[in-house]
Amino acid sequence: MRRSSFVAAALAAVLAAGGAAAQDYPNRPIRLVVAFAAGGTTDFVARQLAERAKASLGQSIVVENKPGANGAIGAEYVAKSEPDGYTLFFSTAGALAINPTMRSDLPYDPIKDFTPIVPVARNTVLFAVNPTLGVATAQEMIARAKEKPGTITVAITGVGAISHLAIEMLQIAAGIKLQYVPYRGAGQAVADFIGGQLNAMSAEVPVLMPQIKAGKATILAVSAQNRSDVLPEVPTFAELGYPDVIADNWSGVLAPPKTPAAIVARLNQAFNAVVRDPEVRRRFAENGVSTIGGTPEDLTELIKSETARWRKVVKETGVKSE
């Protein structure tokens, strides 16, 4: 009895200490680790989220880019951080749903090694060509690729990235061979594509929006179930007869394991307020991004369902990690 009373008292003390810490949270700047390079879609969404949540939380959120291994480097870093709410992870399907299907040596478990906070946004992948290639439609590009296999060069933002898997799915569905060129991030890939060193690029919509608006890239199709609200005139690959070429990406915020529930609730409330803001939705929509929002449980279910979907794609395409 005395031992049971001691254990109960100790547990109560720990919970009380955690509650007190949560009440004081946050009292210093928060780090939001982005698992991908600056200049891409994930970085854009993370910085918008960080800037807008500052008012609600009363503290700055500093974005810290830790790219590499399709998000695995940033993921491992956060998974091993202190669960105090001051180091958060902003990531996408790459680190959370694709890596687990491609690597048996992954140094983290997307479910066990993180505390989910909130699903944030969703966007799709587009296929664009440099106008100098001389094709105006996806059908023309596919015909060219069949006539001259392996001669159309395509920039992708990393091996195993959504942009890469979209290309692999298209090659299987259309029976073509493209020559993809992997980059470690979007910045240099876009520069080389626009500069004419590469014929085409597979990328998430926001990555190429400035070039699209400037007429420097010709969009042939999007890898989505439905047409993009920001690009309503662009067909989907599904419309063109390739229903399996669907590559939607999504993002969410997570914390290290064992982060106190009160802190998770505080962050969830703040981030949900951001994604529900009409101005944020408008700005995201202009860049081809739609907001999600929801509960920590919603993010967990998203990770589980997307892992199952991408496991099937990886098996069919035979893609291997770097």
PDB file of C-alpha atoms in Angstrom:
ATOM      1  CA  MET A   1       0.000   0.000   0.000  1.00  0.00           C
ATOM      2  CA  ARG A   2       2.791   2.397   0.953  1.00  0.00           C
ATOM      3  CA  ARG A   3       4.604   1.620  -2.343  1.00  0.00           C
ATOM      4  CA  SER A   4       1.410   2.211  -4.384  1.00  0.00           C
ATOM      5  CA  SER A   5       0.828   5.505  -2.599  1.00  0.00           C
ATOM      6  CA  PHE A   6       4.398   6.570  -3.337  1.00  0.00           C
ATOM      7  CA  VAL A   7       4.082   5.740  -7.058  1.00  0.00           C
ATOM      8  CA  ALA A   8       0.754   7.592  -7.289  1.00  0.00           C
ATOM      9  CA  ALA A   9       2.220  10.630  -5.559  1.00  0.00           C
ATOM     10  CA  ALA A  10       5.259  10.626  -7.844  1.00  0.00           C
ATOM     11  CA  LEU A  11       3.054  10.383 -10.936  1.00  0.00           C
ATOM     12  CA  ALA A  12       0.887  13.228  -9.728  1.00  0.00           C
ATOM     13  CA  ALA A  13       3.978  15.355  -9.182  1.00  0.00           C
ATOM     14  CA  VAL A  14       5.220  14.683 -12.704  1.00  0.00           C
ATOM     15  CA  LEU A  15       1.840  15.528 -14.228  1.00  0.00           C
ATOM     16  CA  ALA A  16       1.623  18.686 -12.174  1.00  0.00           C
ATOM     17  CA  ALA A  17       5.079  19.750 -13.326  1.00  0.00           C
ATOM     18  CA  GLY A  18       4.131  19.066 -16.950  1.00  0.00           C
ATOM     19  CA  GLY A  19       0.928  21.039 -16.545  1.00  0.00           C
ATOM     20  CA  ALA A  20       2.789  23.965 -15.045  1.00  0.00           C
ATOM     21  CA  ALA A  21       5.275  23.950 -17.915  1.00  0.00           C
ATOM     22  CA  ALA A  22       2.437  23.836 -20.427  1.00  0.00           C
ATOM     23  CA  GLN A  23       0.717  26.806 -18.790  1.00  0.00           C
ATOM     24  CA  ASP A  24       3.895  28.833 -19.244  1.00  0.00           C
ATOM     25  CA  TYR A  25       4.300  27.673 -22.845  1.00  0.00           C
ATOM     26  CA  PRO A  26       5.701  29.200 -24.954  1.00  0.00           C
ATOM     27  CA  ASN A  27       8.096  31.554 -23.179  1.00  0.00           C
ATOM     28  CA  ARG A  28      10.821  31.594 -25.809  1.00  0.00           C
ATOM     29  CA  PRO A  29      11.108  31.258 -29.619  1.00  0.00           C
ATOM     30  CA  ILE A  30      10.077  27.954 -31.221  1.00  0.00           C
ATOM     31  CA  ARG A  31      12.100  26.181 -33.911  1.00  0.00           C
ATOM     32  CA  LEU A  32      10.180  24.719 -36.849  1.00  0.00           C
ATOM     33  CA  VAL A  33      12.456  22.242 -38.601  1.00  0.00           C
ATOM     34  CA  VAL A  34      11.717  21.891 -42.322  1.00  0.00           C
ATOM     35  CA  ALA A  35      13.079  18.658 -43.743  1.00  0.00           C
ATOM     36  CA  PHE A  36      13.617  20.120 -47.215  1.00  0.00           C
ATOM     37  CA  ALA A  37      15.657  22.897 -48.807  1.00  0.00           C
ATOM     38  CA  ALA A  38      14.639  26.544 -48.859  1.00  0.00           C
ATOM     39  CA  GLY A  39      12.773  27.732 -51.940  1.00  0.00           C
ATOM     40  CA  GLY A  40      10.431  24.789 -52.380  1.00  0.00           C
ATOM     41  CA  THR A  41       6.761  24.277 -51.625  1.00  0.00           C
ATOM     42  CA  THR A  42       7.317  22.844 -48.148  1.00  0.00           C
ATOM     43  CA  ASP A  43       9.496  25.785 -47.173  1.00  0.00           C
ATOM     44  CA  PHE A  44       6.948  28.284 -48.530  1.00  0.00           C
ATOM     45  CA  VAL A  45       4.055  26.774 -46.559  1.00  0.00           C
ATOM     46  CA  ALA A  46       6.143  26.422 -43.387  1.00  0.00           C
ATOM     47  CA  ARG A  47       7.233  30.047 -43.434  1.00  0.00           C
ATOM     48  CA  GLN A  48       3.683  31.275 -43.973  1.00  0.00           C
ATOM     49  CA  LEU A  49       2.504  29.113 -41.081  1.00  0.00           C
ATOM     50  CA  ALA A  50       5.323  30.272 -38.801  1.00  0.00           C
ATOM     51  CA  GLU A  51       4.753  33.957 -39.523  1.00  0.00           C
ATOM     52  CA  ARG A  52       0.989  33.813 -39.006  1.00  0.00           C
ATOM     53  CA  ALA A  53       1.079  31.694 -35.830  1.00  0.00           C
ATOM     54  CA  LYS A  54       3.408  34.126 -34.092  1.00  0.00           C
ATOM     55  CA  ALA A  55       0.572  36.457 -33.079  1.00  0.00           C
ATOM     56  CA  SER A  56      -1.453  33.669 -31.481  1.00  0.00           C
ATOM     57  CA  LEU A  57       1.441  32.059 -29.611  1.00  0.00           C
ATOM     58  CA  GLY A  58       3.113  35.281 -28.551  1.00  0.00           C
ATOM     59  CA  GLN A  59       6.534  34.010 -29.612  1.00  0.00           C
ATOM     60  CA  SER A  60       8.491  33.889 -32.837  1.00  0.00           C
ATOM     61  CA  ILE A  61       8.692  30.644 -34.790  1.00  0.00           C
ATOM     62  CA  VAL A  62      12.069  30.310 -36.489  1.00  0.00           C
ATOM     63  CA  VAL A  63      12.180  28.102 -39.585  1.00  0.00           C
ATOM     64  CA  GLU A  64      15.284  25.934 -39.767  1.00  0.00           C
ATOM     65  CA  ASN A  65      15.965  23.963 -42.967  1.00  0.00           C
ATOM     66  CA  LYS A  66      17.559  20.525 -42.535  1.00  0.00           C
ATOM     67  CA  PRO A  67      17.313  18.921 -45.993  1.00  0.00           C
ATOM     68  CA  GLY A  68      18.566  15.535 -47.105  1.00  0.00           C
ATOM     69  CA  ALA A  69      17.525  11.910 -47.659  1.00  0.00           C
ATOM     70  CA  ASN A  70      13.981  12.884 -48.680  1.00  0.00           C
ATOM     71  CA  GLY A  71      13.330  14.403 -45.261  1.00  0.00           C
ATOM     72  CA  ALA A  72      14.980  11.690 -43.137  1.00  0.00           C
ATOM     73  CA  ILE A  73      17.714  13.951 -41.751  1.00  0.00           C
ATOM     74  CA  GLY A  74      15.285  16.518 -40.380  1.00  0.00           C
ATOM     75  CA  ALA A  75      12.952  13.802 -39.135  1.00  0.00           C
ATOM     76  CA  GLU A  76      15.648  12.008 -37.136  1.00  0.00           C
ATOM     77  CA  TYR A  77      16.829  15.298 -35.659  1.00  0.00           C
ATOM     78  CA  VAL A  78      13.388  16.232 -34.330  1.00  0.00           C
ATOM     79  CA  ALA A  79      12.558  12.706 -33.176  1.00  0.00           C
ATOM     80  CA  LYS A  80      15.579  12.851 -30.854  1.00  0.00           C
ATOM     81  CA  SER A  81      14.922  16.403 -29.584  1.00  0.00           C
ATOM     82  CA  GLU A  82      13.562  17.350 -26.183  1.00  0.00           C
ATOM     83  CA  PRO A  83       9.748  16.965 -25.995  1.00  0.00           C
ATOM     84  CA  ASP A  84       9.248  20.474 -24.653  1.00  0.00           C
ATOM     85  CA  GLY A  85       7.383  22.031 -27.590  1.00  0.00           C
ATOM     86  CA  TYR A  86      10.301  24.189 -28.693  1.00  0.00           C
ATOM     87  CA  THR A  87      11.490  21.966 -31.553  1.00  0.00           C
ATOM     88  CA  LEU A  88       8.793  21.048 -34.058  1.00  0.00           C
ATOM     89  CA  PHE A  89       8.862  19.152 -37.336  1.00  0.00           C
ATOM     90  CA  PHE A  90       7.234  20.414 -40.524  1.00  0.00           C
ATOM     91  CA  SER A  91       7.225  17.706 -43.149  1.00  0.00           C
ATOM     92  CA  THR A  92       5.417  16.101 -46.042  1.00  0.00           C
ATOM     93  CA  ALA A  93       4.528  12.699 -47.401  1.00  0.00           C
ATOM     94  CA  GLY A  94       8.204  12.255 -48.294  1.00  0.00           C
ATOM     95  CA  ALA A  95       9.532  11.757 -44.783  1.00  0.00           C
ATOM     96  CA  LEU A  96       6.342  10.474 -43.226  1.00  0.00           C
ATOM     97  CA  ALA A  97       4.766   8.124 -45.796  1.00  0.00           C
ATOM     98  CA  ILE A  98       7.234   7.471 -48.634  1.00  0.00           C
ATOM     99  CA  ASN A  99      10.510   6.895 -46.788  1.00  0.00           C
ATOM    100  CA  PRO A 100       9.030   4.055 -44.698  1.00  0.00           C
ATOM    101  CA  THR A 101       8.142   2.214 -47.910  1.00  0.00           C
ATOM    102  CA  MET A 102      11.605   2.615 -49.462  1.00  0.00           C
ATOM    103  CA  ARG A 103      14.049   2.178 -46.583  1.00  0.00           C
ATOM    104  CA  SER A 104      14.411  -0.687 -44.141  1.00  0.00           C
ATOM    105  CA  ASP A 105      17.122   1.208 -42.238  1.00  0.00           C
ATOM    106  CA  LEU A 106      15.050   4.326 -41.511  1.00  0.00           C
ATOM    107  CA  PRO A 107      16.280   5.809 -38.192  1.00  0.00           C
ATOM    108  CA  TYR A 108      12.789   6.789 -37.063  1.00  0.00           C
ATOM    109  CA  ASP A 109       9.205   5.533 -37.094  1.00  0.00           C
ATOM    110  CA  PRO A 110       6.667   8.115 -38.377  1.00  0.00           C
ATOM    111  CA  ILE A 111       4.057   6.917 -35.883  1.00  0.00           C
ATOM    112  CA  LYS A 112       6.012   5.849 -32.795  1.00  0.00           C
ATOM    113  CA  ASP A 113       8.723   8.537 -32.848  1.00  0.00           C
ATOM    114  CA  PHE A 114       6.552  11.638 -33.196  1.00  0.00           C
ATOM    115  CA  THR A 115       3.635  13.338 -31.513  1.00  0.00           C
ATOM    116  CA  PRO A 116       1.258  14.531 -34.262  1.00  0.00           C
ATOM    117  CA  ILE A 117      -0.054  18.078 -33.989  1.00  0.00           C
ATOM    118  CA  VAL A 118      -1.970  19.076 -37.115  1.00  0.00           C
ATOM    119  CA  PRO A 119      -2.298  18.370 -40.865  1.00  0.00           C
ATOM    120  CA  VAL A 120      -1.653  21.669 -42.667  1.00  0.00           C
ATOM    121  CA  ALA A 121      -1.901  21.731 -46.454  1.00  0.00           C
ATOM    122  CA  ARG A 122      -2.171  19.762 -49.687  1.00  0.00           C
ATOM    123  CA  ASN A 123      -0.955  20.380 -53.232  1.00  0.00           C
ATOM    124  CA  THR A 124      -0.289  18.469 -56.411  1.00  0.00           C
ATOM    125  CA  VAL A 125       2.502  17.834 -58.907  1.00  0.00           C
ATOM    126  CA  LEU A 126       2.560  19.283 -62.401  1.00  0.00           C
ATOM    127  CA  PHE A 127       4.511  18.363 -65.514  1.00  0.00           C
ATOM    128  CA  ALA A 128       5.895  21.342 -67.422  1.00  0.00           C
ATOM    129  CA  VAL A 129       8.164  21.758 -70.430  1.00  0.00           C
ATOM    130  CA  ASN A 130      10.494  24.465 -71.605  1.00  0.00           C
ATOM    131  CA  PRO A 131       8.863  26.189 -74.635  1.00  0.00           C
ATOM    132  CA  THR A 132      11.998  25.385 -76.657  1.00  0.00           C
ATOM    133  CA  LEU A 133      11.051  21.678 -76.615  1.00  0.00           C
ATOM    134  CA  GLY A 134       8.343  22.488 -79.130  1.00  0.00           C
ATOM    135  CA  VAL A 135       5.451  20.519 -77.636  1.00  0.00           C
ATOM    136  CA  ALA A 136       2.192  22.092 -76.490  1.00  0.00           C
ATOM    137  CA  THR A 137       0.269  19.161 -75.015  1.00  0.00           C
ATOM    138  CA  ALA A 138       0.918  16.064 -72.925  1.00  0.00           C
ATOM    139  CA  GLN A 139      -0.105  13.925 -75.896  1.00  0.00           C
ATOM    140  CA  GLU A 140       2.574  15.545 -78.054  1.00  0.00           C
ATOM    141  CA  MET A 141       5.195  15.053 -75.356  1.00  0.00           C
ATOM    142  CA  ILE A 142       4.276  11.382 -74.925  1.00  0.00           C
ATOM    143  CA  ALA A 143       4.395  10.845 -78.694  1.00  0.00           C
ATOM    144  CA  ARG A 144       7.866  12.467 -78.797  1.00  0.00           C
ATOM    145  CA  ALA A 145       9.033  10.262 -75.928  1.00  0.00           C
ATOM    146  CA  LYS A 146       7.811   7.135 -77.715  1.00  0.00           C
ATOM    147  CA  GLU A 147       9.510   8.199 -80.935  1.00  0.00           C
ATOM    148  CA  LYS A 148      12.808   9.036 -79.192  1.00  0.00           C
ATOM    149  CA  PRO A 149      12.993   7.153 -75.865  1.00  0.00           C
ATOM    150  CA  GLY A 150      15.207   8.663 -73.179  1.00  0.00           C
ATOM    151  CA  THR A 151      15.880  11.922 -75.004  1.00  0.00           C
ATOM    152  CA  ILE A 152      13.542  14.186 -73.010  1.00  0.00           C
ATOM    153  CA  THR A 153      15.330  15.309 -69.840  1.00  0.00           C
ATOM    154  CA  VAL A 154      13.201  16.002 -66.753  1.00  0.00           C
ATOM    155  CA  ALA A 155      14.266  17.775 -63.561  1.00  0.00           C
ATOM    156  CA  ILE A 156      13.020  16.279 -60.296  1.00  0.00           C
ATOM    157  CA  THR A 157      13.582  17.567 -56.768  1.00  0.00           C
ATOM    158  CA  GLY A 158      15.127  14.389 -55.391  1.00  0.00           C
ATOM    159  CA  VAL A 159      15.183  10.606 -55.734  1.00  0.00           C
ATOM    160  CA  GLY A 160      12.096   9.237 -54.022  1.00  0.00           C
ATOM    161  CA  ALA A 161      10.435  12.648 -53.939  1.00  0.00           C
ATOM    162  CA  ILE A 162       6.820  13.091 -55.033  1.00  0.00           C
ATOM    163  CA  SER A 163       8.048  14.654 -58.284  1.00  0.00           C
ATOM    164  CA  HIS A 164      10.138  11.551 -58.976  1.00  0.00           C
ATOM    165  CA  LEU A 165       7.362   9.069 -58.225  1.00  0.00           C
ATOM    166  CA  ALA A 166       5.004  11.020 -60.494  1.00  0.00           C
ATOM    167  CA  ILE A 167       7.465  10.545 -63.382  1.00  0.00           C
ATOM    168  CA  GLU A 168       7.839   6.837 -62.637  1.00  0.00           C
ATOM    169  CA  MET A 169       4.062   6.382 -62.630  1.00  0.00           C
ATOM    170  CA  LEU A 170       3.732   8.269 -65.916  1.00  0.00           C
ATOM    171  CA  GLN A 171       6.426   6.175 -67.603  1.00  0.00           C
ATOM    172  CA  ILE A 172       4.635   2.951 -66.654  1.00  0.00           C
ATOM    173  CA  ALA A 173       1.159   4.227 -67.539  1.00  0.00           C
ATOM    174  CA  ALA A 174       2.128   5.737 -70.898  1.00  0.00           C
ATOM    175  CA  GLY A 175       4.771   3.198 -71.866  1.00  0.00           C
ATOM    176  CA  ILE A 176       7.502   5.807 -72.334  1.00  0.00           C
ATOM    177  CA  LYS A 177      11.080   6.406 -71.212  1.00  0.00           C
ATOM    178  CA  LEU A 178      12.145   9.809 -69.886  1.00  0.00           C
ATOM    179  CA  GLN A 179      15.595  10.810 -68.634  1.00  0.00           C
ATOM    180  CA  TYR A 180      15.075  12.277 -65.177  1.00  0.00           C
ATOM    181  CA  VAL A 181      17.771  14.354 -63.486  1.00  0.00           C
ATOM    182  CA  PRO A 182      17.588  14.513 -59.661  1.00  0.00           C
ATOM    183  CA  TYR A 183      18.402  17.687 -57.710  1.00  0.00           C
ATOM    184  CA  ARG A 184      18.718  18.286 -53.978  1.00  0.00           C
ATOM    185  CA  GLY A 185      15.939  20.842 -53.809  1.00  0.00           C
ATOM    186  CA  ALA A 186      13.905  23.020 -56.131  1.00  0.00           C
ATOM    187  CA  GLY A 187      16.051  26.137 -56.509  1.00  0.00           C
ATOM    188  CA  GLN A 188      18.782  24.881 -58.860  1.00  0.00           C
ATOM    189  CA  ALA A 189      16.362  22.544 -60.631  1.00  0.00           C
ATOM    190  CA  VAL A 190      14.137  25.458 -61.617  1.00  0.00           C
ATOM    191  CA  ALA A 191      17.131  27.559 -62.698  1.00  0.00           C
ATOM    192  CA  ASP A 192      18.450  24.820 -64.997  1.00  0.00           C
ATOM    193  CA  PHE A 193      14.994  24.052 -66.383  1.00  0.00           C
ATOM    194  CA  ILE A 194      14.211  27.678 -67.182  1.00  0.00           C
ATOM    195  CA  GLY A 195      17.752  28.142 -68.503  1.00  0.00           C
ATOM    196  CA  GLY A 196      17.170  25.423 -71.087  1.00  0.00           C
ATOM    197  CA  GLN A 197      19.628  22.851 -69.746  1.00  0.00           C
ATOM    198  CA  LEU A 198      16.671  20.503 -69.247  1.00  0.00           C
ATOM    199  CA  ASN A 199      13.582  19.962 -71.408  1.00  0.00           C
ATOM    200  CA  ALA A 200      11.010  19.463 -68.683  1.00  0.00           C
ATOM    201  CA  MET A 201      10.334  19.509 -64.962  1.00  0.00           C
ATOM    202  CA  SER A 202       8.135  17.546 -62.596  1.00  0.00           C
ATOM    203  CA  ALA A 203       7.410  19.658 -59.540  1.00  0.00           C
ATOM    204  CA  GLU A 204       4.756  20.731 -57.097  1.00  0.00           C
ATOM    205  CA  VAL A 205       2.603  23.596 -58.393  1.00  0.00           C
ATOM    206  CA  PRO A 206       4.004  26.382 -56.145  1.00  0.00           C
ATOM    207  CA  VAL A 207       7.585  25.679 -57.254  1.00  0.00           C
ATOM    208  CA  LEU A 208       6.875  26.792 -60.821  1.00  0.00           C
ATOM    209  CA  MET A 209       4.100  29.352 -60.323  1.00  0.00           C
ATOM    210  CA  PRO A 210       6.371  32.392 -60.927  1.00  0.00           C
ATOM    211  CA  GLN A 211       7.684  30.865 -64.172  1.00  0.00           C
ATOM    212  CA  ILE A 212       4.181  29.880 -65.226  1.00  0.00           C
ATOM    213  CA  LYS A 213       2.915  33.421 -64.708  1.00  0.00           C
ATOM    214  CA  ALA A 214       5.909  34.791 -66.614  1.00  0.00           C
ATOM    215  CA  GLY A 215       5.294  32.465 -69.558  1.00  0.00           C
ATOM    216  CA  LYS A 216       8.640  30.709 -69.113  1.00  0.00           C
ATOM    217  CA  ALA A 217       7.115  27.245 -68.669  1.00  0.00           C
ATOM    218  CA  THR A 218       4.368  25.378 -70.503  1.00  0.00           C
ATOM    219  CA  ILE A 219       2.249  23.180 -68.241  1.00  0.00           C
ATOM    220  CA  LEU A 220       1.060  19.984 -69.892  1.00  0.00           C
ATOM    221  CA  ALA A 221      -0.871  18.269 -67.085  1.00  0.00           C
ATOM    222  CA  VAL A 222      -1.240  17.875 -63.329  1.00  0.00           C
ATOM    223  CA  SER A 223      -0.912  14.618 -61.396  1.00  0.00           C
ATOM    224  CA  ALA A 224      -4.176  14.968 -59.475  1.00  0.00           C
ATOM    225  CA  GLN A 225      -7.603  13.408 -59.218  1.00  0.00           C
ATOM    226  CA  ASN A 226      -9.237  16.728 -60.116  1.00  0.00           C
ATOM    227  CA  ARG A 227      -8.117  19.872 -61.900  1.00  0.00           C
ATOM    228  CA  SER A 228      -6.327  22.501 -59.840  1.00  0.00           C
ATOM    229  CA  ASP A 229      -8.419  25.496 -58.787  1.00  0.00           C
ATOM    230  CA  VAL A 230      -5.514  27.792 -59.614  1.00  0.00           C
ATOM    231  CA  LEU A 231      -4.893  26.114 -63.012  1.00  0.00           C
ATOM    232  CA  PRO A 232      -8.415  25.149 -64.141  1.00  0.00           C
ATOM    233  CA  GLU A 233      -7.462  25.038 -67.812  1.00  0.00           C
ATOM    234  CA  VAL A 234      -4.768  22.388 -67.283  1.00  0.00           C
ATOM    235  CA  PRO A 235      -5.952  18.757 -67.679  1.00  0.00           C
ATOM    236  CA  THR A 236      -5.130  15.959 -65.287  1.00  0.00           C
ATOM    237  CA  PHE A 237      -3.262  12.871 -66.446  1.00  0.00           C
ATOM    238  CA  ALA A 238      -6.371  10.944 -65.387  1.00  0.00           C
ATOM    239  CA  GLU A 239      -8.413  12.891 -67.965  1.00  0.00           C
ATOM    240  CA  LEU A 240      -5.848  12.019 -70.606  1.00  0.00           C
ATOM    241  CA  GLY A 241      -6.273   8.299 -70.012  1.00  0.00           C
ATOM    242  CA  TYR A 242      -3.774   7.670 -67.187  1.00  0.00           C
ATOM    243  CA  PRO A 243      -5.917   7.373 -64.027  1.00  0.00           C
ATOM    244  CA  ASP A 244      -3.103   5.927 -61.904  1.00  0.00           C
ATOM    245  CA  VAL A 245      -0.850   8.979 -62.301  1.00  0.00           C
ATOM    246  CA  ILE A 246      -1.884  10.750 -59.102  1.00  0.00           C
ATOM    247  CA  ALA A 247       0.749  12.429 -56.932  1.00  0.00           C
ATOM    248  CA  ASP A 248      -0.778  14.724 -54.345  1.00  0.00           C
ATOM    249  CA  ASN A 249       1.528  15.924 -51.604  1.00  0.00           C
ATOM    250  CA  TRP A 250       0.581  17.118 -48.122  1.00  0.00           C
ATOM    251  CA  SER A 251       2.222  18.599 -45.073  1.00  0.00           C
ATOM    252  CA  GLY A 252       1.805  18.561 -41.320  1.00  0.00           C
ATOM    253  CA  VAL A 253       3.395  19.589 -38.030  1.00  0.00           C
ATOM    254  CA  LEU A 254       4.690  17.082 -35.490  1.00  0.00           C
ATOM    255  CA  ALA A 255       6.661  17.172 -32.248  1.00  0.00           C
ATOM    256  CA  PRO A 256       9.064  14.757 -30.546  1.00  0.00           C
ATOM    257  CA  PRO A 257       7.508  11.775 -28.764  1.00  0.00           C
ATOM    258  CA  LYS A 258       6.055  12.337 -25.278  1.00  0.00           C
ATOM    259  CA  THR A 259       5.384  16.036 -25.845  1.00  0.00           C
ATOM    260  CA  PRO A 260       2.804  17.062 -23.177  1.00  0.00           C
ATOM    261  CA  ALA A 261      -0.814  16.945 -24.331  1.00  0.00           C
ATOM    262  CA  ALA A 262      -1.452  20.498 -23.148  1.00  0.00           C
ATOM    263  CA  ILE A 263       1.336  21.817 -25.388  1.00  0.00           C
ATOM    264  CA  VAL A 264       0.047  19.795 -28.332  1.00  0.00           C
ATOM    265  CA  ALA A 265      -3.432  21.258 -27.792  1.00  0.00           C
ATOM    266  CA  ARG A 266      -2.015  24.785 -27.642  1.00  0.00           C
ATOM    267  CA  LEU A 267      -0.124  24.356 -30.899  1.00  0.00           C
ATOM    268  CA  ASN A 268      -3.020  22.620 -32.621  1.00  0.00           C
ATOM    269  CA  GLN A 269      -5.302  25.521 -31.779  1.00  0.00           C
ATOM    270  CA  ALA A 270      -2.797  28.101 -33.034  1.00  0.00           C
ATOM    271  CA  PHE A 271      -2.034  26.333 -36.311  1.00  0.00           C
ATOM    272  CA  ASN A 272      -5.683  25.575 -37.038  1.00  0.00           C
ATOM    273  CA  ALA A 273      -6.451  29.272 -36.625  1.00  0.00           C
ATOM    274  CA  VAL A 274      -3.841  30.016 -39.298  1.00  0.00           C
ATOM    275  CA  VAL A 275      -5.135  27.539 -41.881  1.00  0.00           C
ATOM    276  CA  ARG A 276      -8.708  28.749 -41.375  1.00  0.00           C
ATOM    277  CA  ASP A 277      -7.720  32.384 -41.969  1.00  0.00           C
ATOM    278  CA  PRO A 278      -9.274  33.601 -45.273  1.00  0.00           C
ATOM    279  CA  GLU A 279      -6.160  35.594 -46.185  1.00  0.00           C
ATOM    280  CA  VAL A 280      -3.928  32.559 -45.678  1.00  0.00           C
ATOM    281  CA  ARG A 281      -6.250  30.407 -47.768  1.00  0.00           C
ATOM    282  CA  ARG A 282      -6.235  33.032 -50.518  1.00  0.00           C
ATOM    283  CA  ARG A 283      -2.458  33.290 -50.545  1.00  0.00           C
ATOM    284  CA  PHE A 284      -2.045  29.518 -50.538  1.00  0.00           C
ATOM    285  CA  ALA A 285      -4.600  29.128 -53.331  1.00  0.00           C
ATOM    286  CA  GLU A 286      -2.712  31.624 -55.492  1.00  0.00           C
ATOM    287  CA  ASN A 287       0.229  29.252 -55.271  1.00  0.00           C
ATOM    288  CA  GLY A 288      -1.711  26.055 -55.886  1.00  0.00           C
ATOM    289  CA  VAL A 289      -1.921  24.995 -52.234  1.00  0.00           C
ATOM    290  CA  SER A 290      -5.112  24.155 -50.310  1.00  0.00           C
ATOM    291  CA  THR A 291      -5.345  24.101 -46.513  1.00  0.00           C
ATOM    292  CA  ILE A 292      -6.418  21.090 -44.440  1.00  0.00           C
ATOM    293  CA  GLY A 293      -6.365  21.580 -40.664  1.00  0.00           C
ATOM    294  CA  GLY A 294      -7.815  19.150 -38.129  1.00  0.00           C
ATOM    295  CA  THR A 295      -6.834  17.111 -35.108  1.00  0.00           C
ATOM    296  CA  PRO A 296      -3.647  15.213 -34.190  1.00  0.00           C
ATOM    297  CA  GLU A 297      -5.628  12.027 -34.838  1.00  0.00           C
ATOM    298  CA  ASP A 298      -6.434  13.251 -38.353  1.00  0.00           C
ATOM    299  CA  LEU A 299      -2.713  13.567 -39.072  1.00  0.00           C
ATOM    300  CA  THR A 300      -2.023  10.081 -37.739  1.00  0.00           C
ATOM    301  CA  GLU A 301      -4.690   8.579 -39.983  1.00  0.00           C
ATOM    302  CA  LEU A 302      -3.353  10.529 -42.969  1.00  0.00           C
ATOM    303  CA  ILE A 303       0.144   9.163 -42.405  1.00  0.00           C
ATOM    304  CA  LYS A 304      -1.150   5.582 -42.128  1.00  0.00           C
ATOM    305  CA  SER A 305      -3.376   5.712 -45.214  1.00  0.00           C
ATOM    306  CA  GLU A 306      -0.771   7.464 -47.352  1.00  0.00           C
ATOM    307  CA  THR A 307       1.943   5.013 -46.308  1.00  0.00           C
ATOM    308  CA  ALA A 308      -0.232   2.164 -47.579  1.00  0.00           C
ATOM    309  CA  ARG A 309      -0.861   3.977 -50.883  1.00  0.00           C
ATOM    310  CA  TRP A 310       2.776   4.851 -51.536  1.00  0.00           C
ATOM    311  CA  ARG A 311       3.973   1.372 -50.571  1.00  0.00           C
ATOM    312  CA  LYS A 312       1.964   0.064 -53.515  1.00  0.00           C
ATOM    313  CA  VAL A 313       3.402   2.709 -55.873  1.00  0.00           C
ATOM    314  CA  VAL A 314       6.979   2.061 -54.786  1.00  0.00           C
ATOM    315  CA  LYS A 315       6.530  -1.682 -55.293  1.00  0.00           C
ATOM    316  CA  GLU A 316       5.079  -1.163 -58.791  1.00  0.00           C
ATOM    317  CA  THR A 317       7.727   1.337 -59.919  1.00  0.00           C
ATOM    318  CA  GLY A 318      10.724  -0.277 -58.258  1.00  0.00           C
ATOM    319  CA  VAL A 319      12.052   3.077 -57.029  1.00  0.00           C
ATOM    320  CA  LYS A 320      14.892   2.803 -54.526  1.00  0.00           C
ATOM    321  CA  SER A 321      16.153   5.414 -52.091  1.00  0.00           C
ATOM    322  CA  GLU A 322      19.419   7.252 -52.561  1.00  0.00           C
TER     323      GLU A 322
END
